PDB file of C-alpha atoms in Angstrom:
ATOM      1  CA  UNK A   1      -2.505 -41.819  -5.779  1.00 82.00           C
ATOM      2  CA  UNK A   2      -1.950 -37.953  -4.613  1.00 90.00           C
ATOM      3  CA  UNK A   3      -5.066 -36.382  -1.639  1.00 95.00           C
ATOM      4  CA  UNK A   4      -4.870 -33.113  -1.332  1.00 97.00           C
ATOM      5  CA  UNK A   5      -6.237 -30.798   1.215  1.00 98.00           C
ATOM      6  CA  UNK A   6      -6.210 -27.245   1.077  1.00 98.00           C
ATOM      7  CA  UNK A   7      -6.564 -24.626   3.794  1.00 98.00           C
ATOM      8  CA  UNK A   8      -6.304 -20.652   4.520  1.00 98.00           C
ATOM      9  CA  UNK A   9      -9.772 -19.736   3.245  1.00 98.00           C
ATOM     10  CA  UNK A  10     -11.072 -17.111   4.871  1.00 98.00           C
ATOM     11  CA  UNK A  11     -12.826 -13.530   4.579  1.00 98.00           C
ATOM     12  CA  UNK A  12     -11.513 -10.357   4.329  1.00 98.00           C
ATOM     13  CA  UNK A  13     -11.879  -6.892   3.316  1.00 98.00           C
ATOM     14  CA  UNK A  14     -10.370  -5.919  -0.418  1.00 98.00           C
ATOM     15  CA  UNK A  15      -7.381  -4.552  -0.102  1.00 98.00           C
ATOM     16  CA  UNK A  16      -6.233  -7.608   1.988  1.00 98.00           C
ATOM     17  CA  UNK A  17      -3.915 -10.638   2.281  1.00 98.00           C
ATOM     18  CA  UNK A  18      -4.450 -14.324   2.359  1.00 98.00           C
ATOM     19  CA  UNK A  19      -1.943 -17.566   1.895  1.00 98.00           C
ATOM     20  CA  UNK A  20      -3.520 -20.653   1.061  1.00 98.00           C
ATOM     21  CA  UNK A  21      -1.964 -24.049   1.451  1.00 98.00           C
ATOM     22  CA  UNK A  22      -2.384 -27.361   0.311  1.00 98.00           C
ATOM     23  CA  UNK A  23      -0.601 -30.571   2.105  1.00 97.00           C
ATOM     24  CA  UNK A  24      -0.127 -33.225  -0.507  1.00 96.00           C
ATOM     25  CA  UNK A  25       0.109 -37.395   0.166  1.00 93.00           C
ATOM     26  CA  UNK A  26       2.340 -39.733  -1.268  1.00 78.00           C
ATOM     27  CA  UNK A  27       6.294 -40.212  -1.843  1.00 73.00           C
ATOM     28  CA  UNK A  28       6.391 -38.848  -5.197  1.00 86.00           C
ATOM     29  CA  UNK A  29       5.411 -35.529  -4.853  1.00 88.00           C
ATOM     30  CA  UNK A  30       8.126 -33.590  -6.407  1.00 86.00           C
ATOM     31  CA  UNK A  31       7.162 -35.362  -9.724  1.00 89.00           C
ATOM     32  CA  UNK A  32       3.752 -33.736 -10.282  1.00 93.00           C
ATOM     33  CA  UNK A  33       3.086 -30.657 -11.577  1.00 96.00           C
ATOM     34  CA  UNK A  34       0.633 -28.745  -9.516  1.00 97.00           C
ATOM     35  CA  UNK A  35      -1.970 -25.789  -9.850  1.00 98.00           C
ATOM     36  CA  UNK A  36      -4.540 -23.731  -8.417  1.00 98.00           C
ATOM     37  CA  UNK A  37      -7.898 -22.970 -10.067  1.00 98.00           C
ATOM     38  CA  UNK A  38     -11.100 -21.227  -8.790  1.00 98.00           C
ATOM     39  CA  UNK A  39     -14.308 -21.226  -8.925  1.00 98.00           C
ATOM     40  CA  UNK A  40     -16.917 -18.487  -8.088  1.00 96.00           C
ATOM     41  CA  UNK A  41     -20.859 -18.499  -8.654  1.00 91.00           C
ATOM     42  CA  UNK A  42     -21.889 -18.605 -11.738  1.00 94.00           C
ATOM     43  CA  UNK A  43     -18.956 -18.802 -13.603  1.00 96.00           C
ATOM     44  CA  UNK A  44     -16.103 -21.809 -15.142  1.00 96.00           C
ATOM     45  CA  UNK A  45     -13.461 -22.537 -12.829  1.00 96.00           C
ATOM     46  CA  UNK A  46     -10.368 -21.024 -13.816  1.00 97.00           C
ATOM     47  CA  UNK A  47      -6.881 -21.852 -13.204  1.00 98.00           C
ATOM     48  CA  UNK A  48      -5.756 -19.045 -11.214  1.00 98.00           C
ATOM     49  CA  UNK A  49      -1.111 -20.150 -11.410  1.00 98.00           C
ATOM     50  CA  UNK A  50       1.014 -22.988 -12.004  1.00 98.00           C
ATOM     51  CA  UNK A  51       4.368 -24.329 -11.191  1.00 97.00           C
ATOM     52  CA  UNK A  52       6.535 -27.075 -12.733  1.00 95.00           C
ATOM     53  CA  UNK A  53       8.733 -29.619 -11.756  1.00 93.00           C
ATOM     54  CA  UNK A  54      11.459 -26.978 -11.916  1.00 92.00           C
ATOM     55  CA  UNK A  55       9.820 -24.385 -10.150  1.00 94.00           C
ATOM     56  CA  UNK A  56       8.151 -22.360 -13.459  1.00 96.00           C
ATOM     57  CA  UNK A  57       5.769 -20.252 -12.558  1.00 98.00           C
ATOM     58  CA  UNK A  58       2.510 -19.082 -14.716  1.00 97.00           C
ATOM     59  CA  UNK A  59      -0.294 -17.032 -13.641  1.00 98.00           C
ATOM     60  CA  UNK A  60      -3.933 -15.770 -15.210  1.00 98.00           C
ATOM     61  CA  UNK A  61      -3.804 -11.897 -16.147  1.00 98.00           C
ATOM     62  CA  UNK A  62      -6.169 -11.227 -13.337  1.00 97.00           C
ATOM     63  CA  UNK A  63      -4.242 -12.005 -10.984  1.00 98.00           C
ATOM     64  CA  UNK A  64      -0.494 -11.119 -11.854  1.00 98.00           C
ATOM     65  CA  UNK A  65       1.723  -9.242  -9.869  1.00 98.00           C
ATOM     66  CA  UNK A  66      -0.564 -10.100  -7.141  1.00 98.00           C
ATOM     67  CA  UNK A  67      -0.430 -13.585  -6.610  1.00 98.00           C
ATOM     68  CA  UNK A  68       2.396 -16.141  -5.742  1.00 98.00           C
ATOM     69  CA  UNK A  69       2.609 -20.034  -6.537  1.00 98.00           C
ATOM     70  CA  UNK A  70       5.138 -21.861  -4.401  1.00 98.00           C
ATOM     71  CA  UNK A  71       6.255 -25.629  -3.392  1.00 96.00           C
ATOM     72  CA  UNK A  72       8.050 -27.054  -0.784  1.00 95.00           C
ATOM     73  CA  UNK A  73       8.668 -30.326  -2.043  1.00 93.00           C
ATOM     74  CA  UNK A  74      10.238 -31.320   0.873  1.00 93.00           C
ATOM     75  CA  UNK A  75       6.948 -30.805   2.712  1.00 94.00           C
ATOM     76  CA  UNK A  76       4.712 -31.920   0.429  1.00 95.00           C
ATOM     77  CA  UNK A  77       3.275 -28.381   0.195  1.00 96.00           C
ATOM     78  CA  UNK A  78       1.702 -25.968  -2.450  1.00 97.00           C
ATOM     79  CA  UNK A  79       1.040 -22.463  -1.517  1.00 98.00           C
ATOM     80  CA  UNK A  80      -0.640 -19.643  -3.098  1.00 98.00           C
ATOM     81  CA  UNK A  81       0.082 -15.638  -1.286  1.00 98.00           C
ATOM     82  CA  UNK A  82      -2.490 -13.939  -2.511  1.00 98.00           C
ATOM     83  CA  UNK A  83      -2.250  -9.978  -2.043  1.00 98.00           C
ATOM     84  CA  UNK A  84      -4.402  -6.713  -3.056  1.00 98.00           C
ATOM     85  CA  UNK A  85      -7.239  -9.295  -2.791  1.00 98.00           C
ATOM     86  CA  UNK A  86     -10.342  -7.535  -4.509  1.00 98.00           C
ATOM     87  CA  UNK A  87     -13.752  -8.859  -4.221  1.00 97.00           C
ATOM     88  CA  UNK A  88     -13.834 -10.558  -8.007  1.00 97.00           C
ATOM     89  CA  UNK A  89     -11.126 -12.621  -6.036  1.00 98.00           C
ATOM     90  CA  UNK A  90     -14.183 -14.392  -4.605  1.00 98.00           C
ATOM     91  CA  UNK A  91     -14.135 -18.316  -5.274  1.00 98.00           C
ATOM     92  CA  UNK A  92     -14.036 -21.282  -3.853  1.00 98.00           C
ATOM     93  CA  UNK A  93     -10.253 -22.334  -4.596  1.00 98.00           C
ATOM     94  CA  UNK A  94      -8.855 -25.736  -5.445  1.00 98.00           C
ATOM     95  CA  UNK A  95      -5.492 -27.316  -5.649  1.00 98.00           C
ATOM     96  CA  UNK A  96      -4.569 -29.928  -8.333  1.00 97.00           C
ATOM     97  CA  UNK A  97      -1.922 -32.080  -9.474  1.00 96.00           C
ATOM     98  CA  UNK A  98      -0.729 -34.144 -12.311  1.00 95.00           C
ATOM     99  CA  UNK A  99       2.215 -35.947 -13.046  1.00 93.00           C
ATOM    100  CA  UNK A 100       4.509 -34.911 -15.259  1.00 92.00           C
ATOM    101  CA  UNK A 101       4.645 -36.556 -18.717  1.00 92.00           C
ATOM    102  CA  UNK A 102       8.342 -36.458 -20.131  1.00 92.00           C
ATOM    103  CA  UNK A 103       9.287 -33.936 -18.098  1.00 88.00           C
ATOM    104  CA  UNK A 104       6.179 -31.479 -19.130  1.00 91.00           C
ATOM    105  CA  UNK A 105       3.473 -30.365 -17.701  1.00 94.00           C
ATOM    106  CA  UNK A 106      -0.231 -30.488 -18.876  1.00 93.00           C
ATOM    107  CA  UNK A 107      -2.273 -28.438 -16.884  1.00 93.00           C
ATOM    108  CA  UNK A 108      -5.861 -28.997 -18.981  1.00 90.00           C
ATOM    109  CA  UNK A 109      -5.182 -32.271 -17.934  1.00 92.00           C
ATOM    110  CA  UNK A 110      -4.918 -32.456 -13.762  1.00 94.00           C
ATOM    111  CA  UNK A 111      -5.882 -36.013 -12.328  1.00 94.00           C
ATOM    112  CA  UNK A 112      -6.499 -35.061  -8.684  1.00 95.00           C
ATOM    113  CA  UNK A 113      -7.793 -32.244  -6.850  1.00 97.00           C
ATOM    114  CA  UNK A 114      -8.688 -31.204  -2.989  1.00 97.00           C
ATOM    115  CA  UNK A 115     -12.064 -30.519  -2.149  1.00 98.00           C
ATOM    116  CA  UNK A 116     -11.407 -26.574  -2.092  1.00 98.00           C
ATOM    117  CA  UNK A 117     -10.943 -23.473   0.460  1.00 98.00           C
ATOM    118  CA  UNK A 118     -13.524 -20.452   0.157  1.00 98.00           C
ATOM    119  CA  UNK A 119     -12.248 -16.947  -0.407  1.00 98.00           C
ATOM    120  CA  UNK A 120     -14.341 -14.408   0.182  1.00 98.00           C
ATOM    121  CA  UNK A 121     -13.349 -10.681  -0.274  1.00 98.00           C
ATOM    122  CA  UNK A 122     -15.733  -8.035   0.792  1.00 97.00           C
ATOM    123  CA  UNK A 123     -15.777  -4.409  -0.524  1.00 94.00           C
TER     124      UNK A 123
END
């Protein structure tokens, strides 16, 4: 069982920074691959990056070269540096997890999530 809690939602002007971080539970951490999606009004929630056991990073084309996935294993700890925020950057944003199967990662499949940080970017 993984509970995860995120935090660093806030709102900002467009142009601006934020770093969201989520603090993970349980002893097995490093094992799961992890993820953040979002969500904004009106639309499917989207998963925004990735990173694998290994460190692997992917992102979504909206938000590349603008956006950074980390872990700290050691802490338990996803974070997401988000940069040039813009206001279609506005979501509600989740982290998720799921174990790795045979080493990979399957991300359409994520078996826990936090309850979600809101972003809000204003123009």
């Amino acid at each position: 069982q993984v509970q995860l809690v995120e935090s660093g939602g806030d709102s900002v002007q467009a142009g601006g920074s934020l770093r969201l971080s989520c603090a993970a539970s349980g002893h097995t951490y490093s094992t799961y691959c992890m993820a953040w999606f979002r969500q904004a009004p009106g639309k499917e929630r989207e998963r925004v990056a990735s990173i694998d056991l290994g460190g692997i990073t992917t992102y979504a084309d909206s938000v590349k070269g603008r956006f950074t996935i980390s872990r700290d294993n050691a802490k338990n700890s996803l974070y997401l540096q988000m940069n040039s925020l813009k206001p279609e950057d506005t979501a509600m944003y989740y982290c998720a997890a799921v174990a790795a199967y045979l080493g990979r990662c399957y991300y359409y499949a994520m078996t826990y999530w936090g309850k979600g940080t809101l972003v809000t970017i204003s123009s």
